[in-house]
Tab-separated table of C-alpha atoms and ligand atoms in Angstrom:
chain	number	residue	atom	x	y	z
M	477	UNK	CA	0.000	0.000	0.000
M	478	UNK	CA	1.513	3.563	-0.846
M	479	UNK	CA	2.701	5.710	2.120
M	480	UNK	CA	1.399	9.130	0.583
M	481	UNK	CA	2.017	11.093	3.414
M	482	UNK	CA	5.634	10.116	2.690
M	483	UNK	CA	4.952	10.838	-1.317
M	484	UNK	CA	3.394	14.370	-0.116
M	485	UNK	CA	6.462	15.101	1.822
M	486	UNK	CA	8.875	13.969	-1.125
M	487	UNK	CA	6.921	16.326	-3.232
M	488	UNK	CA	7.231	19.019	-1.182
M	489	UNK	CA	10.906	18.216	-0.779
M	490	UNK	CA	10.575	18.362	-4.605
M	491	UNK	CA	8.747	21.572	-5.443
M	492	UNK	CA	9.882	23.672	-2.503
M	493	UNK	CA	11.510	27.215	-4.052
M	494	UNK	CA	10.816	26.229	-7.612
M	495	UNK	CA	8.932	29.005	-8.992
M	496	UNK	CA	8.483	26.887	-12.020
M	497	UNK	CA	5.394	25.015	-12.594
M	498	UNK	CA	6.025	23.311	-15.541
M	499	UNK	CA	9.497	21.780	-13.498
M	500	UNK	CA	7.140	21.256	-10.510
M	501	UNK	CA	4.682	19.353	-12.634
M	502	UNK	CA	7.051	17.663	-14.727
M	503	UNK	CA	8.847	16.062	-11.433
M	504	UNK	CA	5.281	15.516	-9.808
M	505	UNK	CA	4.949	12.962	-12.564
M	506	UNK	CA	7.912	11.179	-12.341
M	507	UNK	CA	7.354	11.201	-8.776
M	508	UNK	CA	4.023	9.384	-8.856
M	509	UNK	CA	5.099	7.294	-11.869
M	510	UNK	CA	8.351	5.510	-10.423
M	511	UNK	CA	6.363	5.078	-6.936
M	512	UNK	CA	2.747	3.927	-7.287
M	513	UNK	CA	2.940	0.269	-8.452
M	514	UNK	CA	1.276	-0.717	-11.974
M	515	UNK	CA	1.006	2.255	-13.791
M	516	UNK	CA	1.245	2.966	-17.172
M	517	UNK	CA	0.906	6.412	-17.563
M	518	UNK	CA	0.821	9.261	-14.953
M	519	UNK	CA	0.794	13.023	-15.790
M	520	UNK	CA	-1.087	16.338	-16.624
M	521	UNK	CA	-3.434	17.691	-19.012
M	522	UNK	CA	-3.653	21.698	-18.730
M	523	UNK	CA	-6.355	23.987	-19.739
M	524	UNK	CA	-5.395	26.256	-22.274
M	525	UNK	CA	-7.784	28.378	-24.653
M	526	UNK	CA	-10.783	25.780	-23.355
M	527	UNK	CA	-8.976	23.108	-24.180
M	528	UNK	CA	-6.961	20.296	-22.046
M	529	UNK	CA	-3.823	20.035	-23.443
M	530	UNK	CA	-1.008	17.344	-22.998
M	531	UNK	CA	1.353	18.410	-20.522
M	532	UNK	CA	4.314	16.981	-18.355
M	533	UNK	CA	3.652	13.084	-18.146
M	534	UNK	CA	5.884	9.879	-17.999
M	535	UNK	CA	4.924	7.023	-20.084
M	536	UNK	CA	3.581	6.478	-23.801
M	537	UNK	CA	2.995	9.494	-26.345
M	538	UNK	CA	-0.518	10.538	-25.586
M	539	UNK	CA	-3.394	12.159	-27.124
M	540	UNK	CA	-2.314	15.982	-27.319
M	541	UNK	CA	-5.864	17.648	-27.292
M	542	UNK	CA	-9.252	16.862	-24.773
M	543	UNK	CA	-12.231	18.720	-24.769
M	544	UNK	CA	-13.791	19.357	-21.590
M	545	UNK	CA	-16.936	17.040	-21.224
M	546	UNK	CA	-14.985	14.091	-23.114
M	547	UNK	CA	-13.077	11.205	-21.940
M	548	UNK	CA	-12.577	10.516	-18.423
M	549	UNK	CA	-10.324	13.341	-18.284
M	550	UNK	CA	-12.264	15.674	-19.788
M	551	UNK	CA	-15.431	14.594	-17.167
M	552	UNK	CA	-13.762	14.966	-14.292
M	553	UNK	CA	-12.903	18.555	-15.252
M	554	UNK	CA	-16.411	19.379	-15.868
M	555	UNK	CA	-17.940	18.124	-12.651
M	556	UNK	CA	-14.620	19.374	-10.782
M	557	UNK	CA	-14.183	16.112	-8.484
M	558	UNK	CA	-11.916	13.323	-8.883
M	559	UNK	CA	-12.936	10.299	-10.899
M	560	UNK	CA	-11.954	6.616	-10.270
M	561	UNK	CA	-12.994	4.485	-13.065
M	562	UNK	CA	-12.299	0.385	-12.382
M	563	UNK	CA	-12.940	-0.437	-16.350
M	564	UNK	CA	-12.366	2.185	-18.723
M	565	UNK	CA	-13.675	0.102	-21.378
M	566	UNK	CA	-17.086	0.377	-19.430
M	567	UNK	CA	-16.594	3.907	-19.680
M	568	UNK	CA	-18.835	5.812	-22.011
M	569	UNK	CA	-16.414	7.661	-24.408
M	570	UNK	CA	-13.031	6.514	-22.472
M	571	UNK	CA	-10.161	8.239	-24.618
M	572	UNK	CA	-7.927	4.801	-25.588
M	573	UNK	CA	-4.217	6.453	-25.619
M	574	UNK	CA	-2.791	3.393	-24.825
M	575	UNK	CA	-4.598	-0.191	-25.320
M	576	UNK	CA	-3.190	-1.453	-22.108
M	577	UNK	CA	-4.471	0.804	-19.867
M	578	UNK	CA	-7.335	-1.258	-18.089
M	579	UNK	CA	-8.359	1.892	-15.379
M	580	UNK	CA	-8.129	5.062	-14.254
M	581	UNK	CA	-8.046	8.041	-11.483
M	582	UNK	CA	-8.248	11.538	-12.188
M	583	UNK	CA	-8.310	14.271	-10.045
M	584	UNK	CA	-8.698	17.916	-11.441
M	585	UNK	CA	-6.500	20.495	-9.963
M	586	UNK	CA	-7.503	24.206	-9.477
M	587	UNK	CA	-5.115	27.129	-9.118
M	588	UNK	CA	-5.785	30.357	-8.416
M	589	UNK	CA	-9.744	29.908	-7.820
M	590	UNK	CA	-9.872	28.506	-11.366
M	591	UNK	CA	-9.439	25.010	-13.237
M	592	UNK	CA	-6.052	24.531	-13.968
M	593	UNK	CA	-6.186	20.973	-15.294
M	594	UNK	CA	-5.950	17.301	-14.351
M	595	UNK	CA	-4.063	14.151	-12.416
M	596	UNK	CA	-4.321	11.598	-14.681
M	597	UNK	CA	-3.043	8.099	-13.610
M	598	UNK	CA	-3.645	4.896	-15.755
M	599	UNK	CA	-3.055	1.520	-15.199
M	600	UNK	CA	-3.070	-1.427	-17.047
M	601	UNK	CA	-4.893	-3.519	-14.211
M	602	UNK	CA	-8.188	-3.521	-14.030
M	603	UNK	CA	-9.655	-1.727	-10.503
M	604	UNK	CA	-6.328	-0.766	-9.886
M	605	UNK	CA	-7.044	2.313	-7.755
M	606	UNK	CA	-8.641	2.004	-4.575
M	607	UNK	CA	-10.520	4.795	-2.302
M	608	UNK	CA	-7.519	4.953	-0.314
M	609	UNK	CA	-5.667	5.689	-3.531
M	610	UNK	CA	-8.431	8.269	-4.341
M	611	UNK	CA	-7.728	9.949	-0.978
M	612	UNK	CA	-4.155	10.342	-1.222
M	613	UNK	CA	-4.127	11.693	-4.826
M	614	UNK	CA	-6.480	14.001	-3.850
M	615	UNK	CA	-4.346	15.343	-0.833
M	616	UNK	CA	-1.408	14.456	-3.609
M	617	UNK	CA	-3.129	16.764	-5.772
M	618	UNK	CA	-3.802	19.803	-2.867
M	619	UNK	CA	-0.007	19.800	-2.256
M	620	UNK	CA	0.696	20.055	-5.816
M	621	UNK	CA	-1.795	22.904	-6.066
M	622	UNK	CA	0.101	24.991	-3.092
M	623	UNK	CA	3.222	24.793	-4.876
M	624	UNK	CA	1.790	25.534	-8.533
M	625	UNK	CA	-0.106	28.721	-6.371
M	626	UNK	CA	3.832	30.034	-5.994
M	627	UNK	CA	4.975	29.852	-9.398
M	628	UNK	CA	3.966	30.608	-12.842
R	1151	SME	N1	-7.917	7.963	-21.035
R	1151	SME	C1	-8.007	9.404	-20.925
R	1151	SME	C2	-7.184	10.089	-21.982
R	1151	SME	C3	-5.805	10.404	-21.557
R	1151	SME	S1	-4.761	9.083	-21.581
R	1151	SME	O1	-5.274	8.012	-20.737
R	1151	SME	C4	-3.236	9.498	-21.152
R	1151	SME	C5	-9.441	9.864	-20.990
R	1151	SME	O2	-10.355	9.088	-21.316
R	1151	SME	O3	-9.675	11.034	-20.725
């Protein structure tokens, strides 16, 4: 089971001082991906012009462009709350980047008062992410949003 106050306190360790939020981000997903067990993609989509665009991430090439309202993604960015979905392919308009993804947790972030983007974590076993996992991406995610609040 991951320790994620001991992930929240590596990513402070991480982000603290660095102004930059594309570094912050970019590290925030290598972070996540080389610690949670079974993944096969972790990292960002920012909104831009309306749109969610691909941002830092570690695993596969990706799909560059979401709409808001599409995908899993693109849902959980509309209703602003995180989204755990066991089978993506149960998943009314599920965005297939990469085949062996099996499910998926995303949790919108918000900076500034505003949607910024989205935590997106796949992984290629079905059910893979638990409430517990829910929880501590979502405090994850509030850390991240602090230190994305102190840079541009
Ligand atoms: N599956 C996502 C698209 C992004 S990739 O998984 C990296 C979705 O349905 O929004």
């Amino acid at each position: 089971m991951t320790n994620y106050e001991d992930l929240i306190a590596q990513l402070s360790a991480l982000t603290e001082g660095v102004p930059e939020r594309i570094s912050n981000l970019a590290n925030a997903a290598a972070l996540l991906y080389h610690t949670l067990p079974d993944l096969n993609w972790a990292g960002f989509y920012l909104l831009r012009r309306g749109q969610l665009w691909l941002g830092p991430f570690q695993g596969k090439p990706a799909c560059v462009r979401i709409a808001p309202g599409r995908g899993v993604c693109g849902t959980a960015a509309v209703r602003g709350e995180s989204l755990c979905v066991p089978d993506v392919h149960a998943f009314p308009g599920h965005i297939a980047c990469d085949a062996a993804s099996a499910s998926e947790l995303v949790v919108p972030l918000r900076v500034g008062g505003a949607l910024y983007g989205v935590l997106d974590l796949d992984s290629p076993r079905p059910a893979r992410f638990t409430e517990a996992d829910r929880a501590g991406l979502e405090a994850f995610a509030k850390a991240l949003e602090a230190a994305l609040e102190r840079g541009e």
